Amino acid sequence: TPLIVTRVDATEASPIEESFQKIGPTPWYDPASGSLRPVPIQSRTDDSLNRQSRWQSKAKSSQPTSTNRVTRTFWGGWTIGNLIGWGLMLMILVSVVTAIVYVFATFEPDSIRTTATTSSSRKAAPDQQVQAKVSLLPAEIRVSNINLRAEAERLITAGEYDRAVIALFGHQLLMLDHRGLVRLSRGKTNRRYLREAVSVSPGAGELLAQTVDDFESSYFGRHPLSRERCQWLWRQNLELERLVEANEELPA
């Protein structure tokens, strides 16, 4: 409340009035009414803007800017930084999964290379791994669900020499694939298999070449095989089997 200064005597100024008269005109005293004027005071909660200190931050505005309002309401509280971070993590995860799938898709374990190396295994029915390998043979010699070595021997005994050389050629390719001299794959030609075998073991490649020549002469050239020629091919096959099994330098 304003302080009202009343005159004690109409002709004599009070001590307070005398003091203000000595000070002179001020914004907080009204000499006409002899009362104090109220002086409005503005309070400041942070005066760091008026300081020259480097360590003291500027005052923060109490009102959110338009950018802050957008950040808080963007996708239920998600910020642009959150979206970028999760996007990068998702890209890394997809890359890792893709790399793993590619490795497993291109990996060919050695365990699928299966052919019998003993007389008992040669007489056994082929398992699923052997059937999978048979399916990779050239279409001309592809026979399913049989032991090709046993089938070749049976056809020679039965006098079906042209069919016997087909089974014999298939048996030799499966055996060489098992030992790592060739790698069975759809689309490869007979000569491609022959070149692969020669590059690893010239001796094995030479024995395989004799079977390839007689097979192509019989199948494509329609030249019937004789009993003597087919039996000779069988003896060459036994030599090839011994060479493959005895040669320790061949990759397993």
PDB file of C-alpha atoms in Angstrom:
ATOM      1  CA  THR A   1       0.000   0.000   0.000  1.00  0.00           C
ATOM      2  CA  PRO A   2       1.294   3.474  -0.741  1.00  0.00           C
ATOM      3  CA  LEU A   3       2.747   5.309   2.155  1.00  0.00           C
ATOM      4  CA  ILE A   4       0.788   8.493   2.748  1.00  0.00           C
ATOM      5  CA  VAL A   5       2.846  11.271   4.136  1.00  0.00           C
ATOM      6  CA  THR A   6       0.644  13.915   5.750  1.00  0.00           C
ATOM      7  CA  ARG A   7       1.699  17.343   6.720  1.00  0.00           C
ATOM      8  CA  VAL A   8       2.028  17.938  10.462  1.00  0.00           C
ATOM      9  CA  ASP A   9       1.755  21.674   9.989  1.00  0.00           C
ATOM     10  CA  ALA A  10       0.443  23.604   7.048  1.00  0.00           C
ATOM     11  CA  THR A  11       3.335  25.992   7.139  1.00  0.00           C
ATOM     12  CA  GLU A  12       6.071  23.653   8.299  1.00  0.00           C
ATOM     13  CA  ALA A  13       7.312  20.670   6.281  1.00  0.00           C
ATOM     14  CA  SER A  14       7.785  17.383   7.993  1.00  0.00           C
ATOM     15  CA  PRO A  15      11.247  15.823   8.249  1.00  0.00           C
ATOM     16  CA  ILE A  16      10.308  13.291   5.530  1.00  0.00           C
ATOM     17  CA  GLU A  17       9.255  16.061   3.139  1.00  0.00           C
ATOM     18  CA  GLU A  18      12.438  17.937   3.829  1.00  0.00           C
ATOM     19  CA  SER A  19      14.451  14.833   3.039  1.00  0.00           C
ATOM     20  CA  PHE A  20      12.681  14.311  -0.324  1.00  0.00           C
ATOM     21  CA  GLN A  21      13.079  17.993  -1.172  1.00  0.00           C
ATOM     22  CA  LYS A  22      16.817  17.640  -0.642  1.00  0.00           C
ATOM     23  CA  ILE A  23      16.967  14.526  -2.818  1.00  0.00           C
ATOM     24  CA  GLY A  24      14.982  16.098  -5.613  1.00  0.00           C
ATOM     25  CA  PRO A  25      12.377  14.607  -7.952  1.00  0.00           C
ATOM     26  CA  THR A  26      12.348  10.770  -7.975  1.00  0.00           C
ATOM     27  CA  PRO A  27      10.151   8.172  -9.718  1.00  0.00           C
ATOM     28  CA  TRP A  28       9.042   6.751  -6.441  1.00  0.00           C
ATOM     29  CA  TYR A  29       7.863   9.923  -4.680  1.00  0.00           C
ATOM     30  CA  ASP A  30       4.964  12.254  -5.596  1.00  0.00           C
ATOM     31  CA  PRO A  31       5.599  15.705  -4.109  1.00  0.00           C
ATOM     32  CA  ALA A  32       2.105  16.913  -5.054  1.00  0.00           C
ATOM     33  CA  SER A  33       0.355  14.366  -2.913  1.00  0.00           C
ATOM     34  CA  GLY A  34       3.238  13.839  -0.571  1.00  0.00           C
ATOM     35  CA  SER A  35       3.063  10.078  -1.046  1.00  0.00           C
ATOM     36  CA  LEU A  36       5.334   7.300  -2.353  1.00  0.00           C
ATOM     37  CA  ARG A  37       4.788   6.017  -5.843  1.00  0.00           C
ATOM     38  CA  PRO A  38       4.741   2.213  -6.402  1.00  0.00           C
ATOM     39  CA  VAL A  39       7.670   1.057  -8.547  1.00  0.00           C
ATOM     40  CA  PRO A  40       6.965  -2.051 -10.677  1.00  0.00           C
ATOM     41  CA  ILE A  41       9.663  -4.707 -10.381  1.00  0.00           C
ATOM     42  CA  GLN A  42      10.304  -7.316 -13.069  1.00  0.00           C
ATOM     43  CA  SER A  43      11.816 -10.511 -11.703  1.00  0.00           C
ATOM     44  CA  ARG A  44      14.376 -12.623 -13.755  1.00  0.00           C
ATOM     45  CA  THR A  45      14.979 -16.244 -12.991  1.00  0.00           C
ATOM     46  CA  ASP A  46      18.141 -16.499 -15.099  1.00  0.00           C
ATOM     47  CA  ASP A  47      20.483 -13.628 -15.767  1.00  0.00           C
ATOM     48  CA  SER A  48      23.172 -15.665 -17.520  1.00  0.00           C
ATOM     49  CA  LEU A  49      22.551 -13.791 -20.780  1.00  0.00           C
ATOM     50  CA  ASN A  50      24.051 -10.675 -19.171  1.00  0.00           C
ATOM     51  CA  ARG A  51      27.197 -12.451 -17.996  1.00  0.00           C
ATOM     52  CA  GLN A  52      30.388 -13.023 -19.882  1.00  0.00           C
ATOM     53  CA  SER A  53      31.098 -16.438 -18.329  1.00  0.00           C
ATOM     54  CA  ARG A  54      31.764 -19.237 -20.842  1.00  0.00           C
ATOM     55  CA  TRP A  55      30.749 -22.049 -18.562  1.00  0.00           C
ATOM     56  CA  GLN A  56      27.277 -20.746 -17.802  1.00  0.00           C
ATOM     57  CA  SER A  57      24.651 -21.735 -20.335  1.00  0.00           C
ATOM     58  CA  LYS A  58      22.017 -19.528 -21.812  1.00  0.00           C
ATOM     59  CA  ALA A  59      18.601 -19.479 -20.316  1.00  0.00           C
ATOM     60  CA  LYS A  60      16.255 -22.123 -21.686  1.00  0.00           C
ATOM     61  CA  SER A  61      12.995 -20.979 -23.113  1.00  0.00           C
ATOM     62  CA  SER A  62       9.966 -22.199 -21.212  1.00  0.00           C
ATOM     63  CA  GLN A  63       7.952 -22.392 -24.421  1.00  0.00           C
ATOM     64  CA  PRO A  64       8.684 -25.416 -26.696  1.00  0.00           C
ATOM     65  CA  THR A  65       9.741 -24.542 -30.208  1.00  0.00           C
ATOM     66  CA  SER A  66       7.960 -25.890 -33.261  1.00  0.00           C
ATOM     67  CA  THR A  67      10.789 -28.425 -33.774  1.00  0.00           C
ATOM     68  CA  ASN A  68      10.468 -29.759 -30.224  1.00  0.00           C
ATOM     69  CA  ARG A  69       6.719 -30.080 -30.575  1.00  0.00           C
ATOM     70  CA  VAL A  70       7.156 -32.095 -33.811  1.00  0.00           C
ATOM     71  CA  THR A  71       9.815 -34.298 -32.202  1.00  0.00           C
ATOM     72  CA  ARG A  72       7.627 -35.206 -29.232  1.00  0.00           C
ATOM     73  CA  THR A  73       4.565 -35.961 -31.318  1.00  0.00           C
ATOM     74  CA  PHE A  74       6.340 -37.743 -34.195  1.00  0.00           C
ATOM     75  CA  TRP A  75       5.120 -41.356 -34.354  1.00  0.00           C
ATOM     76  CA  GLY A  76       4.116 -41.561 -30.734  1.00  0.00           C
ATOM     77  CA  GLY A  77       7.325 -40.127 -29.263  1.00  0.00           C
ATOM     78  CA  TRP A  78       9.856 -41.517 -31.774  1.00  0.00           C
ATOM     79  CA  THR A  79      12.562 -39.085 -32.827  1.00  0.00           C
ATOM     80  CA  ILE A  80      14.350 -38.940 -36.157  1.00  0.00           C
ATOM     81  CA  GLY A  81      17.494 -40.198 -34.401  1.00  0.00           C
ATOM     82  CA  ASN A  82      15.579 -43.252 -33.153  1.00  0.00           C
ATOM     83  CA  LEU A  83      14.346 -44.051 -36.662  1.00  0.00           C
ATOM     84  CA  ILE A  84      17.820 -43.704 -38.180  1.00  0.00           C
ATOM     85  CA  GLY A  85      19.363 -45.914 -35.473  1.00  0.00           C
ATOM     86  CA  TRP A  86      16.769 -48.676 -35.838  1.00  0.00           C
ATOM     87  CA  GLY A  87      17.037 -48.446 -39.621  1.00  0.00           C
ATOM     88  CA  LEU A  88      20.800 -49.029 -39.484  1.00  0.00           C
ATOM     89  CA  MET A  89      20.356 -51.965 -37.093  1.00  0.00           C
ATOM     90  CA  LEU A  90      17.763 -53.503 -39.428  1.00  0.00           C
ATOM     91  CA  MET A  91      20.084 -53.145 -42.426  1.00  0.00           C
ATOM     92  CA  ILE A  92      22.948 -54.819 -40.523  1.00  0.00           C
ATOM     93  CA  LEU A  93      20.672 -57.666 -39.422  1.00  0.00           C
ATOM     94  CA  VAL A  94      19.410 -58.254 -42.972  1.00  0.00           C
ATOM     95  CA  SER A  95      22.998 -58.248 -44.281  1.00  0.00           C
ATOM     96  CA  VAL A  96      24.104 -60.827 -41.696  1.00  0.00           C
ATOM     97  CA  VAL A  97      21.132 -63.111 -42.404  1.00  0.00           C
ATOM     98  CA  THR A  98      21.718 -62.822 -46.161  1.00  0.00           C
ATOM     99  CA  ALA A  99      25.392 -63.717 -45.742  1.00  0.00           C
ATOM    100  CA  ILE A 100      24.532 -66.779 -43.629  1.00  0.00           C
ATOM    101  CA  VAL A 101      21.935 -67.982 -46.130  1.00  0.00           C
ATOM    102  CA  TYR A 102      24.427 -67.515 -49.000  1.00  0.00           C
ATOM    103  CA  VAL A 103      27.131 -69.513 -47.186  1.00  0.00           C
ATOM    104  CA  PHE A 104      24.794 -72.419 -46.478  1.00  0.00           C
ATOM    105  CA  ALA A 105      23.387 -72.318 -50.024  1.00  0.00           C
ATOM    106  CA  THR A 106      26.833 -72.561 -51.644  1.00  0.00           C
ATOM    107  CA  PHE A 107      28.417 -74.953 -49.142  1.00  0.00           C
ATOM    108  CA  GLU A 108      28.726 -78.554 -50.321  1.00  0.00           C
ATOM    109  CA  PRO A 109      29.764 -80.809 -47.439  1.00  0.00           C
ATOM    110  CA  ASP A 110      32.010 -83.716 -48.229  1.00  0.00           C
ATOM    111  CA  SER A 111      29.575 -85.986 -46.437  1.00  0.00           C
ATOM    112  CA  ILE A 112      27.354 -86.150 -49.547  1.00  0.00           C
ATOM    113  CA  ARG A 113      30.129 -87.856 -51.490  1.00  0.00           C
ATOM    114  CA  THR A 114      29.198 -91.455 -50.936  1.00  0.00           C
ATOM    115  CA  THR A 115      30.054 -94.512 -52.992  1.00  0.00           C
ATOM    116  CA  ALA A 116      30.958 -97.939 -51.784  1.00  0.00           C
ATOM    117  CA  THR A 117      34.640 -98.825 -51.512  1.00  0.00           C
ATOM    118  CA  THR A 118      34.202-102.382 -50.308  1.00  0.00           C
ATOM    119  CA  SER A 119      32.415-105.353 -51.836  1.00  0.00           C
ATOM    120  CA  SER A 120      29.734-105.306 -49.138  1.00  0.00           C
ATOM    121  CA  SER A 121      28.932-101.609 -49.665  1.00  0.00           C
ATOM    122  CA  ARG A 122      28.848-102.098 -53.458  1.00  0.00           C
ATOM    123  CA  LYS A 123      26.097-104.703 -53.036  1.00  0.00           C
ATOM    124  CA  ALA A 124      24.033-102.520 -50.695  1.00  0.00           C
ATOM    125  CA  ALA A 125      21.126-100.431 -51.935  1.00  0.00           C
ATOM    126  CA  PRO A 126      22.049 -96.753 -52.449  1.00  0.00           C
ATOM    127  CA  ASP A 127      20.916 -94.368 -49.713  1.00  0.00           C
ATOM    128  CA  GLN A 128      19.443 -90.919 -50.177  1.00  0.00           C
ATOM    129  CA  GLN A 129      22.834 -89.276 -50.610  1.00  0.00           C
ATOM    130  CA  VAL A 130      23.770 -91.638 -53.445  1.00  0.00           C
ATOM    131  CA  GLN A 131      20.373 -91.069 -55.064  1.00  0.00           C
ATOM    132  CA  ALA A 132      21.015 -87.331 -54.912  1.00  0.00           C
ATOM    133  CA  LYS A 133      24.337 -87.861 -56.677  1.00  0.00           C
ATOM    134  CA  VAL A 134      22.750 -90.109 -59.303  1.00  0.00           C
ATOM    135  CA  SER A 135      20.313 -87.303 -60.108  1.00  0.00           C
ATOM    136  CA  LEU A 136      23.305 -85.121 -61.088  1.00  0.00           C
ATOM    137  CA  LEU A 137      24.602 -87.567 -63.697  1.00  0.00           C
ATOM    138  CA  PRO A 138      24.134 -86.759 -67.397  1.00  0.00           C
ATOM    139  CA  ALA A 139      20.618 -87.585 -68.543  1.00  0.00           C
ATOM    140  CA  GLU A 140      21.911 -90.381 -70.839  1.00  0.00           C
ATOM    141  CA  ILE A 141      23.282 -92.419 -67.913  1.00  0.00           C
ATOM    142  CA  ARG A 142      20.914 -91.363 -65.144  1.00  0.00           C
ATOM    143  CA  VAL A 143      19.332 -94.401 -63.492  1.00  0.00           C
ATOM    144  CA  SER A 144      17.542 -94.128 -60.157  1.00  0.00           C
ATOM    145  CA  ASN A 145      17.299 -96.423 -57.146  1.00  0.00           C
ATOM    146  CA  ILE A 146      19.954 -98.961 -58.244  1.00  0.00           C
ATOM    147  CA  ASN A 147      23.585 -99.795 -57.537  1.00  0.00           C
ATOM    148  CA  LEU A 148      25.219 -98.834 -60.841  1.00  0.00           C
ATOM    149  CA  ARG A 149      28.260-101.086 -60.398  1.00  0.00           C
ATOM    150  CA  ALA A 150      26.131-104.120 -59.628  1.00  0.00           C
ATOM    151  CA  GLU A 151      23.801-103.221 -62.496  1.00  0.00           C
ATOM    152  CA  ALA A 152      26.694-102.990 -64.962  1.00  0.00           C
ATOM    153  CA  GLU A 153      27.992-106.388 -63.868  1.00  0.00           C
ATOM    154  CA  ARG A 154      24.517-107.922 -64.189  1.00  0.00           C
ATOM    155  CA  LEU A 155      23.971-106.492 -67.688  1.00  0.00           C
ATOM    156  CA  ILE A 156      27.342-107.793 -68.903  1.00  0.00           C
ATOM    157  CA  THR A 157      26.420-111.264 -67.668  1.00  0.00           C
ATOM    158  CA  ALA A 158      23.023-110.973 -69.368  1.00  0.00           C
ATOM    159  CA  GLY A 159      24.640-109.965 -72.677  1.00  0.00           C
ATOM    160  CA  GLU A 160      23.127-106.449 -72.741  1.00  0.00           C
ATOM    161  CA  TYR A 161      26.422-104.730 -73.469  1.00  0.00           C
ATOM    162  CA  ASP A 162      25.088-101.378 -74.717  1.00  0.00           C
ATOM    163  CA  ARG A 163      23.101-100.906 -71.510  1.00  0.00           C
ATOM    164  CA  ALA A 164      25.999-102.213 -69.447  1.00  0.00           C
ATOM    165  CA  VAL A 165      28.381 -99.484 -70.626  1.00  0.00           C
ATOM    166  CA  ILE A 166      25.805 -96.836 -69.600  1.00  0.00           C
ATOM    167  CA  ALA A 167      25.684 -98.166 -66.028  1.00  0.00           C
ATOM    168  CA  LEU A 168      29.463 -98.613 -65.989  1.00  0.00           C
ATOM    169  CA  PHE A 169      30.072 -94.992 -67.004  1.00  0.00           C
ATOM    170  CA  GLY A 170      27.662 -93.757 -64.318  1.00  0.00           C
ATOM    171  CA  HIS A 171      29.377 -95.920 -61.683  1.00  0.00           C
ATOM    172  CA  GLN A 172      32.788 -94.520 -62.582  1.00  0.00           C
ATOM    173  CA  LEU A 173      31.602 -90.894 -62.387  1.00  0.00           C
ATOM    174  CA  LEU A 174      30.075 -91.501 -58.946  1.00  0.00           C
ATOM    175  CA  MET A 175      33.290 -93.138 -57.752  1.00  0.00           C
ATOM    176  CA  LEU A 176      35.490 -90.326 -59.070  1.00  0.00           C
ATOM    177  CA  ASP A 177      33.210 -87.698 -57.541  1.00  0.00           C
ATOM    178  CA  HIS A 178      33.469 -89.474 -54.196  1.00  0.00           C
ATOM    179  CA  ARG A 179      37.278 -89.375 -54.385  1.00  0.00           C
ATOM    180  CA  GLY A 180      37.352 -85.738 -55.510  1.00  0.00           C
ATOM    181  CA  LEU A 181      38.652 -86.234 -59.064  1.00  0.00           C
ATOM    182  CA  VAL A 182      35.492 -84.718 -60.539  1.00  0.00           C
ATOM    183  CA  ARG A 183      32.590 -82.751 -59.176  1.00  0.00           C
ATOM    184  CA  LEU A 184      29.155 -83.859 -60.359  1.00  0.00           C
ATOM    185  CA  SER A 185      26.983 -80.987 -61.522  1.00  0.00           C
ATOM    186  CA  ARG A 186      24.042 -80.612 -63.872  1.00  0.00           C
ATOM    187  CA  GLY A 187      24.953 -79.358 -67.314  1.00  0.00           C
ATOM    188  CA  LYS A 188      28.513 -80.697 -67.439  1.00  0.00           C
ATOM    189  CA  THR A 189      29.506 -82.677 -70.534  1.00  0.00           C
ATOM    190  CA  ASN A 190      31.325 -86.000 -70.662  1.00  0.00           C
ATOM    191  CA  ARG A 191      34.462 -84.297 -71.951  1.00  0.00           C
ATOM    192  CA  ARG A 192      34.329 -81.787 -69.113  1.00  0.00           C
ATOM    193  CA  TYR A 193      34.381 -84.635 -66.582  1.00  0.00           C
ATOM    194  CA  LEU A 194      37.238 -86.239 -68.495  1.00  0.00           C
ATOM    195  CA  ARG A 195      39.328 -83.066 -68.372  1.00  0.00           C
ATOM    196  CA  GLU A 196      38.734 -82.717 -64.637  1.00  0.00           C
ATOM    197  CA  ALA A 197      39.866 -86.293 -63.971  1.00  0.00           C
ATOM    198  CA  VAL A 198      42.997 -85.956 -66.139  1.00  0.00           C
ATOM    199  CA  SER A 199      43.994 -82.717 -64.371  1.00  0.00           C
ATOM    200  CA  VAL A 200      44.037 -84.493 -60.987  1.00  0.00           C
ATOM    201  CA  SER A 201      45.187 -88.011 -61.955  1.00  0.00           C
ATOM    202  CA  PRO A 202      46.332 -88.657 -65.533  1.00  0.00           C
ATOM    203  CA  GLY A 203      46.175 -92.444 -64.980  1.00  0.00           C
ATOM    204  CA  ALA A 204      42.579 -92.343 -63.786  1.00  0.00           C
ATOM    205  CA  GLY A 205      41.681 -89.938 -66.580  1.00  0.00           C
ATOM    206  CA  GLU A 206      43.111 -92.311 -69.208  1.00  0.00           C
ATOM    207  CA  LEU A 207      41.052 -95.245 -67.901  1.00  0.00           C
ATOM    208  CA  LEU A 208      37.907 -93.084 -67.787  1.00  0.00           C
ATOM    209  CA  ALA A 209      38.536 -91.951 -71.376  1.00  0.00           C
ATOM    210  CA  GLN A 210      38.212 -95.541 -72.643  1.00  0.00           C
ATOM    211  CA  THR A 211      34.770 -95.881 -71.067  1.00  0.00           C
ATOM    212  CA  VAL A 212      33.709 -92.467 -72.416  1.00  0.00           C
ATOM    213  CA  ASP A 213      34.789 -93.356 -75.961  1.00  0.00           C
ATOM    214  CA  ASP A 214      32.906 -96.682 -75.995  1.00  0.00           C
ATOM    215  CA  PHE A 215      29.838 -95.152 -74.344  1.00  0.00           C
ATOM    216  CA  GLU A 216      29.600 -92.360 -76.942  1.00  0.00           C
ATOM    217  CA  SER A 217      30.226 -94.799 -79.798  1.00  0.00           C
ATOM    218  CA  SER A 218      27.404 -97.042 -78.557  1.00  0.00           C
ATOM    219  CA  TYR A 219      24.892 -94.440 -77.395  1.00  0.00           C
ATOM    220  CA  PHE A 220      25.358 -91.643 -79.935  1.00  0.00           C
ATOM    221  CA  GLY A 221      26.994 -93.520 -82.805  1.00  0.00           C
ATOM    222  CA  ARG A 222      24.730 -96.576 -82.568  1.00  0.00           C
ATOM    223  CA  HIS A 223      27.707 -98.936 -82.843  1.00  0.00           C
ATOM    224  CA  PRO A 224      26.915-102.109 -80.861  1.00  0.00           C
ATOM    225  CA  LEU A 225      29.503-103.203 -78.308  1.00  0.00           C
ATOM    226  CA  SER A 226      30.858-106.732 -78.564  1.00  0.00           C
ATOM    227  CA  ARG A 227      31.080-109.136 -75.663  1.00  0.00           C
ATOM    228  CA  GLU A 228      34.890-109.020 -75.724  1.00  0.00           C
ATOM    229  CA  ARG A 229      34.978-105.205 -75.716  1.00  0.00           C
ATOM    230  CA  CYS A 230      32.526-104.917 -72.857  1.00  0.00           C
ATOM    231  CA  GLN A 231      34.429-107.484 -70.766  1.00  0.00           C
ATOM    232  CA  TRP A 232      37.637-105.576 -71.491  1.00  0.00           C
ATOM    233  CA  LEU A 233      35.982-102.389 -70.257  1.00  0.00           C
ATOM    234  CA  TRP A 234      35.016-104.190 -67.071  1.00  0.00           C
ATOM    235  CA  ARG A 235      38.625-105.208 -66.445  1.00  0.00           C
ATOM    236  CA  GLN A 236      39.671-101.593 -67.049  1.00  0.00           C
ATOM    237  CA  ASN A 237      37.047-100.540 -64.507  1.00  0.00           C
ATOM    238  CA  LEU A 238      38.578-102.842 -61.892  1.00  0.00           C
ATOM    239  CA  GLU A 239      41.962-101.262 -62.592  1.00  0.00           C
ATOM    240  CA  LEU A 240      40.438 -97.798 -62.168  1.00  0.00           C
ATOM    241  CA  GLU A 241      38.902 -98.813 -58.842  1.00  0.00           C
ATOM    242  CA  ARG A 242      42.252-100.116 -57.565  1.00  0.00           C
ATOM    243  CA  LEU A 243      44.026 -96.986 -58.728  1.00  0.00           C
ATOM    244  CA  VAL A 244      41.541 -94.682 -57.007  1.00  0.00           C
ATOM    245  CA  GLU A 245      41.574 -96.641 -53.747  1.00  0.00           C
ATOM    246  CA  ALA A 246      45.350 -97.106 -53.608  1.00  0.00           C
ATOM    247  CA  ASN A 247      46.438 -93.619 -54.615  1.00  0.00           C
ATOM    248  CA  GLU A 248      46.777 -91.798 -51.286  1.00  0.00           C
ATOM    249  CA  GLU A 249      47.576 -88.531 -53.031  1.00  0.00           C
ATOM    250  CA  LEU A 250      44.039 -88.201 -54.337  1.00  0.00           C
ATOM    251  CA  PRO A 251      41.878 -85.897 -52.229  1.00  0.00           C
ATOM    252  CA  ALA A 252      39.398 -87.725 -50.037  1.00  0.00           C
TER     253      ALA A 252
END
